[in-house]
Amino acid sequence: MRFMTSLKFIDVVAREGSIRKAADKLAITSTALNRRILQIEDEIGQQLFERLPGGVRLNTAGEIFVQHIRSQFADLARVQSQIADLSGIRRGHVQIASGADALRRLLPETIATYRAAHPAVSFNLARCYGEEAETRLFSLDADIALIFAPIRAAHVHVAATLRQQIQCVMPADHRLARREQIKLRDLAGERLVLPTAQSGVRQLLDTGLLRRQVDMDVILESDSFEFMQNFLHFESSLFFQIPIAIGAGGGRQGAGQTDGFDPLLVARPMDPADVAPGTLHICHLKGRVLPVAAAKFLDDIITTLRDTYPDDVDQ
Amino acid sequence: MRFMTSLKFIDVVAREGSIRKAADKLAITSTALNRRILQIEDEIGQQLFERLPGGVRLNTAGEIFVQHIRSQFADLARVQSQIADLSGIRRGHVQIASGADALRRLLPETIATYRAAHPAVSFNLARCYGEEAETRLFSLDADIALIFAPIRAAHVHVAATLRQQIQCVMPADHRLARREQIKLRDLAGERLVLPTAQSGVRQLLDTGLLRRQVDMDVILESDSFEFMQNFLHFESSLFFQIPIAIGAGGGRQGAGQTDGFDPLLVARPMDPADVAPGTLHICHLKGRVLPVAAAKFLDDIITTLRDTYPDDVDQ
DNA sequence: GCAACGCGATGCAAAAATTGCACTGCTTGC
DNA sequence: GCAAGCAGTGCAATTTTTGCATCGCGTTGC
C-alpha cells in the first residue's frame, strides 16, 4: 500500500512519541521519516506535532488528523474485506478487545467455528483491563469489544447484551455445593478469592457486599481464572465467575452444569437479590461500518450467545 | 496533498472513463497515469477497472474502492476544516446541490450572510434536476442538498423539512387576484405555464389535477422561474411556485406578500385540499460527518427558515 | 558546571521511483 | 482494409526519496 505509507508513518510516530524510535520500528532512517513528516505538515499547512526535547507529541490538529488516518486505515480494511467477499472468499483480519471472561470458552469456540468456514480470516485478540477495550475501539485498534461492565464512553455502540448472573465456584464437596443458590450471608466465614478491583464481577460483588456487612475472609485477589481454578485444588476456598467463562448453560437459573469444566469444581449462582446480574456488552465503534469479516463474526457471536442463553440476550 | 494523488488519479479516471482523457485533465502523460493505476491494482490485489476497447470502466471492486476514495477526500476536507477552526478561522468549501426553488432567494441571502461572517469559506452551487441532488450527495460531490420532492434514496439523511404550499402567480390585475386561495376548478379556462415534469411542484399539481378533471389550457412548460415571470408581462397567464422561491412570508396561509418580488405580479396559495403542500428537504449523506464549514452553514439555513416560516419547519 | 546523551533538523550525494517518449497490439468505425 | 483511439511496455531522463554526516538544542548525570 504505497499510497498509504506516509500516513502510516505519522500514525507510528504518534504512537512512539519519537521520530527516531518510529524510524527504527519502520526500518528506515530517522532523517527520511523526519522529512516525510515535515513534508506532510507543509502540505496540510499545519504543524501536527509539538517538538519536545525528548521527542514529539501530537498537538490538537495532530490528534484530529491522526484520528482521521486511523479511520482511513480501518475503512480501507473494510473495503478490502468487501472486495474479497465479491469473489466468494471471505478475507480479512478481525481485531477483538475482550475482558478475560469471554476468552475462556466463548471466543475460542466461536473463532474456531468461524475459521473453519473462512480460513482466510485472521484474528487478533487483546485481553483488556478496565476501559482499555473502549479505548481500543476508539483508536480503531479493535473492531469488536466484549465488555462485562457498564459502558461509559459515548462513542461505543452496543450491538447486543447478555445478562449473566455471577456464579460462585467451589470444590464439589464443599458444604455450599448442595445449595441451589448462594446468598451473601452464606459466605460468612468462608475463604474467598476475589477478582481484582477493576473487574466487572468484583464491582457487582462489592455493590452487594456494601449493603450487607458480611464478615468474610478474602485470602487472595487475582485476575487470572486459571490461577484461581488451580488454587482451589490446594486450598479449599470460593471464587466467582460468570457463566460464559465457565461454560455453564442457562445463566441466571444457573443449573451449575459446567460442561467441560473442571469436574472437581462446581458453580452455583449467587442470589440475584444479593448480587445483581451483570451485563456482557458486545460492542463496536458507533457510526463505523465494520469490515465484512468482522461484521459477520459479530453476527456469529450474537447467534452463539442466543443459542446458548436464549432468554438473556438483548439486541 | 502528495499522499493523495494516486487516489485522486483513480477518481478522475473513473469519472472520465478513459486513462488518456484523465491524463490530459491531470496534465501528465497517459503512460504515467496508466502505470500508477496498474500499480495500485497490484497493491490492492484486484483489478479495479474493466478494459474496454474505448477506454476503461469501474468493475464492482472498483466501484467500492472509488466510493472509499471519495469518502476519504470528503473526510479529509472535514479534517482540514476542523483543524482550521481550531485557530479561530473558519475555512473550507461548502458544496450544495439544490433544485431551482432555493436558488432564488434562500441560498443567495443565506450564503451572503454566512460569508460576511466567514470570508475564508467558499461555496459551490449545483442546480440539480430530478434525482441528481441525491446522486451528488452519494458521490460526495455535494455536502448539502435542498430537495423539493419526496426523498427515495435510503442513503439520504433529512436534517430538516419545510412545508410549502404551492402558490399561483398571476398579474396583479388578474380576476383571481382578489381570491385568498385558489381552487383547482378556478383554473378552468385559464392559460397556464407549468413547470417541467420532473419538478416537485409539477408532481404535486399533477396529483391534484388527476383527481379533478379540470379543463385547462397549458400553453407552456418551463423549468426557468425567470422565464415564466417575464413571460407573464407579455401574455396574461398563471404559473406556480413555492413561497421560498418568491420570498413570500408564511407559506400556507399565503398572505401573498412577496417582498422584493415583481410588483406587477401577485401570488395566491392553492387550496391545500386541492393541491397538497409539498416539502422542502434539507439533507446530507447519512452517516457522514460534515466539515465544520458545511455543518454550520446547514445550521444557518435551518435557522433562517425557522425564522421565516416558524410553523412549517420540522427537524 | 560541564560533558555526554538523545532529540529533531539540514546539506549533500547515492539510490530509487516516477515520468515521458517511442512503440506494440488491440478494437472500432468508416 | 485503413485510420483513429485505446491500454500496455521497454528504455532513458528526470524527479523524488533515502542515507550519511553533522548541526544546534535541551536534558541528564556526575
PDB file of N, CA and C in Angstrom, chain A residues 22-68:
ATOM      1  N   ALA A  22      10.293   5.631  16.024  1.00  0.00           N
ATOM      2  CA  ALA A  22       9.384   5.203  14.960  1.00  0.00           C
ATOM      3  C   ALA A  22      10.171   4.752  13.744  1.00  0.00           C
ATOM      4  N   ALA A  23      11.253   5.491  13.442  1.00  0.00           N
ATOM      5  CA  ALA A  23      12.076   5.133  12.288  1.00  0.00           C
ATOM      6  C   ALA A  23      12.679   3.742  12.464  1.00  0.00           C
ATOM      7  N   ASP A  24      13.153   3.462  13.652  1.00  0.00           N
ATOM      8  CA  ASP A  24      13.670   2.117  13.941  1.00  0.00           C
ATOM      9  C   ASP A  24      12.615   1.064  13.622  1.00  0.00           C
ATOM     10  N   LYS A  25      11.427   1.308  14.165  1.00  0.00           N
ATOM     11  CA  LYS A  25      10.343   0.345  14.011  1.00  0.00           C
ATOM     12  C   LYS A  25       9.984   0.157  12.538  1.00  0.00           C
ATOM     13  N   LEU A  26      10.085   1.244  11.781  1.00  0.00           N
ATOM     14  CA  LEU A  26       9.672   1.199  10.375  1.00  0.00           C
ATOM     15  C   LEU A  26      10.828   0.807   9.469  1.00  0.00           C
ATOM     16  N   ALA A  27      12.002   0.590  10.053  1.00  0.00           N
ATOM     17  CA  ALA A  27      13.178   0.179   9.288  1.00  0.00           C
ATOM     18  C   ALA A  27      13.547   1.186   8.211  1.00  0.00           C
ATOM     19  N   ILE A  28      13.503   2.453   8.571  1.00  0.00           N
ATOM     20  CA  ILE A  28      14.088   3.496   7.724  1.00  0.00           C
ATOM     21  C   ILE A  28      14.907   4.412   8.626  1.00  0.00           C
ATOM     22  N   THR A  29      15.624   5.337   8.035  1.00  0.00           N
ATOM     23  CA  THR A  29      16.411   6.247   8.865  1.00  0.00           C
ATOM     24  C   THR A  29      15.522   7.359   9.403  1.00  0.00           C
ATOM     25  N   SER A  30      15.949   7.910  10.497  1.00  0.00           N
ATOM     26  CA  SER A  30      15.128   8.943  11.130  1.00  0.00           C
ATOM     27  C   SER A  30      15.035  10.167  10.231  1.00  0.00           C
ATOM     28  N   THR A  31      16.066  10.387   9.450  1.00  0.00           N
ATOM     29  CA  THR A  31      16.030  11.604   8.625  1.00  0.00           C
ATOM     30  C   THR A  31      14.977  11.498   7.524  1.00  0.00           C
ATOM     31  N   ALA A  32      14.889  10.345   6.928  1.00  0.00           N
ATOM     32  CA  ALA A  32      13.858  10.163   5.909  1.00  0.00           C
ATOM     33  C   ALA A  32      12.478  10.357   6.521  1.00  0.00           C
ATOM     34  N   LEU A  33      12.292   9.745   7.669  1.00  0.00           N
ATOM     35  CA  LEU A  33      10.990   9.842   8.329  1.00  0.00           C
ATOM     36  C   LEU A  33      10.712  11.284   8.716  1.00  0.00           C
ATOM     37  N   ASN A  34      11.708  11.916   9.272  1.00  0.00           N
ATOM     38  CA  ASN A  34      11.564  13.317   9.673  1.00  0.00           C
ATOM     39  C   ASN A  34      11.107  14.164   8.496  1.00  0.00           C
ATOM     40  N   ARG A  35      11.743  13.942   7.352  1.00  0.00           N
ATOM     41  CA  ARG A  35      11.389  14.782   6.202  1.00  0.00           C
ATOM     42  C   ARG A  35       9.992  14.494   5.685  1.00  0.00           C
ATOM     43  N   ARG A  36       9.589  13.245   5.758  1.00  0.00           N
ATOM     44  CA  ARG A  36       8.215  12.941   5.327  1.00  0.00           C
ATOM     45  C   ARG A  36       7.228  13.685   6.203  1.00  0.00           C
ATOM     46  N   ILE A  37       7.532  13.714   7.488  1.00  0.00           N
ATOM     47  CA  ILE A  37       6.598  14.383   8.396  1.00  0.00           C
ATOM     48  C   ILE A  37       6.579  15.881   8.147  1.00  0.00           C
ATOM     49  N   LEU A  38       7.767  16.454   7.956  1.00  0.00           N
ATOM     50  CA  LEU A  38       7.821  17.881   7.646  1.00  0.00           C
ATOM     51  C   LEU A  38       7.039  18.176   6.373  1.00  0.00           C
ATOM     52  N   GLN A  39       7.189  17.270   5.401  1.00  0.00           N
ATOM     53  CA  GLN A  39       6.515  17.496   4.124  1.00  0.00           C
ATOM     54  C   GLN A  39       4.998  17.484   4.292  1.00  0.00           C
ATOM     55  N   ILE A  40       4.509  16.516   5.059  1.00  0.00           N
ATOM     56  CA  ILE A  40       3.059  16.441   5.235  1.00  0.00           C
ATOM     57  C   ILE A  40       2.545  17.629   6.037  1.00  0.00           C
ATOM     58  N   GLU A  41       3.282  17.995   7.071  1.00  0.00           N
ATOM     59  CA  GLU A  41       2.869  19.183   7.819  1.00  0.00           C
ATOM     60  C   GLU A  41       2.809  20.385   6.875  1.00  0.00           C
ATOM     61  N   ASP A  42       3.741  20.413   5.950  1.00  0.00           N
ATOM     62  CA  ASP A  42       3.762  21.501   4.990  1.00  0.00           C
ATOM     63  C   ASP A  42       2.534  21.457   4.085  1.00  0.00           C
ATOM     64  N   GLU A  43       2.196  20.257   3.627  1.00  0.00           N
ATOM     65  CA  GLU A  43       1.047  20.127   2.727  1.00  0.00           C
ATOM     66  C   GLU A  43      -0.259  20.451   3.434  1.00  0.00           C
ATOM     67  N   ILE A  44      -0.365  19.987   4.671  1.00  0.00           N
ATOM     68  CA  ILE A  44      -1.569  20.293   5.446  1.00  0.00           C
ATOM     69  C   ILE A  44      -1.614  21.781   5.779  1.00  0.00           C
ATOM     70  N   GLY A  45      -0.428  22.361   5.877  1.00  0.00           N
ATOM     71  CA  GLY A  45      -0.372  23.775   6.239  1.00  0.00           C
ATOM     72  C   GLY A  45      -0.459  23.986   7.749  1.00  0.00           C
ATOM     73  N   GLN A  46      -0.257  22.922   8.504  1.00  0.00           N
ATOM     74  CA  GLN A  46      -0.378  22.993   9.959  1.00  0.00           C
ATOM     75  C   GLN A  46       0.649  22.070  10.585  1.00  0.00           C
ATOM     76  N   GLN A  47       1.235  22.496  11.686  1.00  0.00           N
ATOM     77  CA  GLN A  47       2.053  21.550  12.437  1.00  0.00           C
ATOM     78  C   GLN A  47       1.150  20.505  13.050  1.00  0.00           C
ATOM     79  N   LEU A  48       1.613  19.278  13.045  1.00  0.00           N
ATOM     80  CA  LEU A  48       0.837  18.211  13.665  1.00  0.00           C
ATOM     81  C   LEU A  48       1.473  17.764  14.981  1.00  0.00           C
ATOM     82  N   PHE A  49       2.788  17.955  15.082  1.00  0.00           N
ATOM     83  CA  PHE A  49       3.499  17.514  16.276  1.00  0.00           C
ATOM     84  C   PHE A  49       4.127  18.703  16.991  1.00  0.00           C
ATOM     85  N   GLU A  50       4.074  18.645  18.314  1.00  0.00           N
ATOM     86  CA  GLU A  50       4.912  19.532  19.113  1.00  0.00           C
ATOM     87  C   GLU A  50       6.289  18.899  19.216  1.00  0.00           C
ATOM     88  N   ARG A  51       7.314  19.701  19.064  1.00  0.00           N
ATOM     89  CA  ARG A  51       8.677  19.185  19.242  1.00  0.00           C
ATOM     90  C   ARG A  51       9.098  19.410  20.679  1.00  0.00           C
ATOM     91  N   LEU A  52       9.308  18.323  21.386  1.00  0.00           N
ATOM     92  CA  LEU A  52       9.766  18.403  22.765  1.00  0.00           C
ATOM     93  C   LEU A  52      11.220  17.955  22.815  1.00  0.00           C
ATOM     94  N   PRO A  53      11.916  18.299  23.881  1.00  0.00           N
ATOM     95  CA  PRO A  53      13.320  17.863  23.949  1.00  0.00           C
ATOM     96  C   PRO A  53      13.462  16.345  23.851  1.00  0.00           C
ATOM     97  N   GLY A  54      12.515  15.620  24.400  1.00  0.00           N
ATOM     98  CA  GLY A  54      12.644  14.157  24.379  1.00  0.00           C
ATOM     99  C   GLY A  54      11.929  13.470  23.234  1.00  0.00           C
ATOM    100  N   GLY A  55      11.425  14.218  22.279  1.00  0.00           N
ATOM    101  CA  GLY A  55      10.707  13.573  21.176  1.00  0.00           C
ATOM    102  C   GLY A  55       9.628  14.479  20.619  1.00  0.00           C
ATOM    103  N   VAL A  56       8.562  13.889  20.153  1.00  0.00           N
ATOM    104  CA  VAL A  56       7.470  14.699  19.598  1.00  0.00           C
ATOM    105  C   VAL A  56       6.159  14.248  20.249  1.00  0.00           C
ATOM    106  N   ARG A  57       5.171  15.133  20.183  1.00  0.00           N
ATOM    107  CA  ARG A  57       3.852  14.799  20.700  1.00  0.00           C
ATOM    108  C   ARG A  57       2.806  15.465  19.827  1.00  0.00           C
ATOM    109  N   LEU A  58       1.716  14.792  19.617  1.00  0.00           N
ATOM    110  CA  LEU A  58       0.653  15.368  18.787  1.00  0.00           C
ATOM    111  C   LEU A  58       0.113  16.636  19.427  1.00  0.00           C
ATOM    112  N   ASN A  59      -0.102  17.644  18.618  1.00  0.00           N
ATOM    113  CA  ASN A  59      -0.878  18.780  19.112  1.00  0.00           C
ATOM    114  C   ASN A  59      -2.349  18.540  18.749  1.00  0.00           C
ATOM    115  N   THR A  60      -3.201  19.518  18.982  1.00  0.00           N
ATOM    116  CA  THR A  60      -4.630  19.281  18.760  1.00  0.00           C
ATOM    117  C   THR A  60      -4.927  18.942  17.304  1.00  0.00           C
ATOM    118  N   ALA A  61      -4.329  19.721  16.412  1.00  0.00           N
ATOM    119  CA  ALA A  61      -4.527  19.432  14.989  1.00  0.00           C
ATOM    120  C   ALA A  61      -4.073  18.019  14.666  1.00  0.00           C
ATOM    121  N   GLY A  62      -2.930  17.647  15.257  1.00  0.00           N
ATOM    122  CA  GLY A  62      -2.407  16.310  15.015  1.00  0.00           C
ATOM    123  C   GLY A  62      -3.353  15.230  15.516  1.00  0.00           C
ATOM    124  N   GLU A  63      -3.952  15.445  16.665  1.00  0.00           N
ATOM    125  CA  GLU A  63      -4.903  14.472  17.209  1.00  0.00           C
ATOM    126  C   GLU A  63      -6.032  14.241  16.220  1.00  0.00           C
ATOM    127  N   ILE A  64      -6.557  15.330  15.706  1.00  0.00           N
ATOM    128  CA  ILE A  64      -7.653  15.221  14.742  1.00  0.00           C
ATOM    129  C   ILE A  64      -7.180  14.473  13.506  1.00  0.00           C
ATOM    130  N   PHE A  65      -5.999  14.851  13.036  1.00  0.00           N
ATOM    131  CA  PHE A  65      -5.511  14.252  11.802  1.00  0.00           C
ATOM    132  C   PHE A  65      -5.210  12.766  11.989  1.00  0.00           C
ATOM    133  N   VAL A  66      -4.611  12.413  13.103  1.00  0.00           N
ATOM    134  CA  VAL A  66      -4.280  11.002  13.329  1.00  0.00           C
ATOM    135  C   VAL A  66      -5.550  10.166  13.460  1.00  0.00           C
ATOM    136  N   GLN A  67      -6.540  10.745  14.100  1.00  0.00           N
ATOM    137  CA  GLN A  67      -7.815  10.027  14.181  1.00  0.00           C
ATOM    138  C   GLN A  67      -8.354   9.771  12.767  1.00  0.00           C
ATOM    139  N   HIS A  68      -8.223  10.762  11.925  1.00  0.00           N
ATOM    140  CA  HIS A  68      -8.632  10.616  10.520  1.00  0.00           C
ATOM    141  C   HIS A  68      -7.838   9.509   9.829  1.00  0.00           C
TER     142      HIS A  68
END
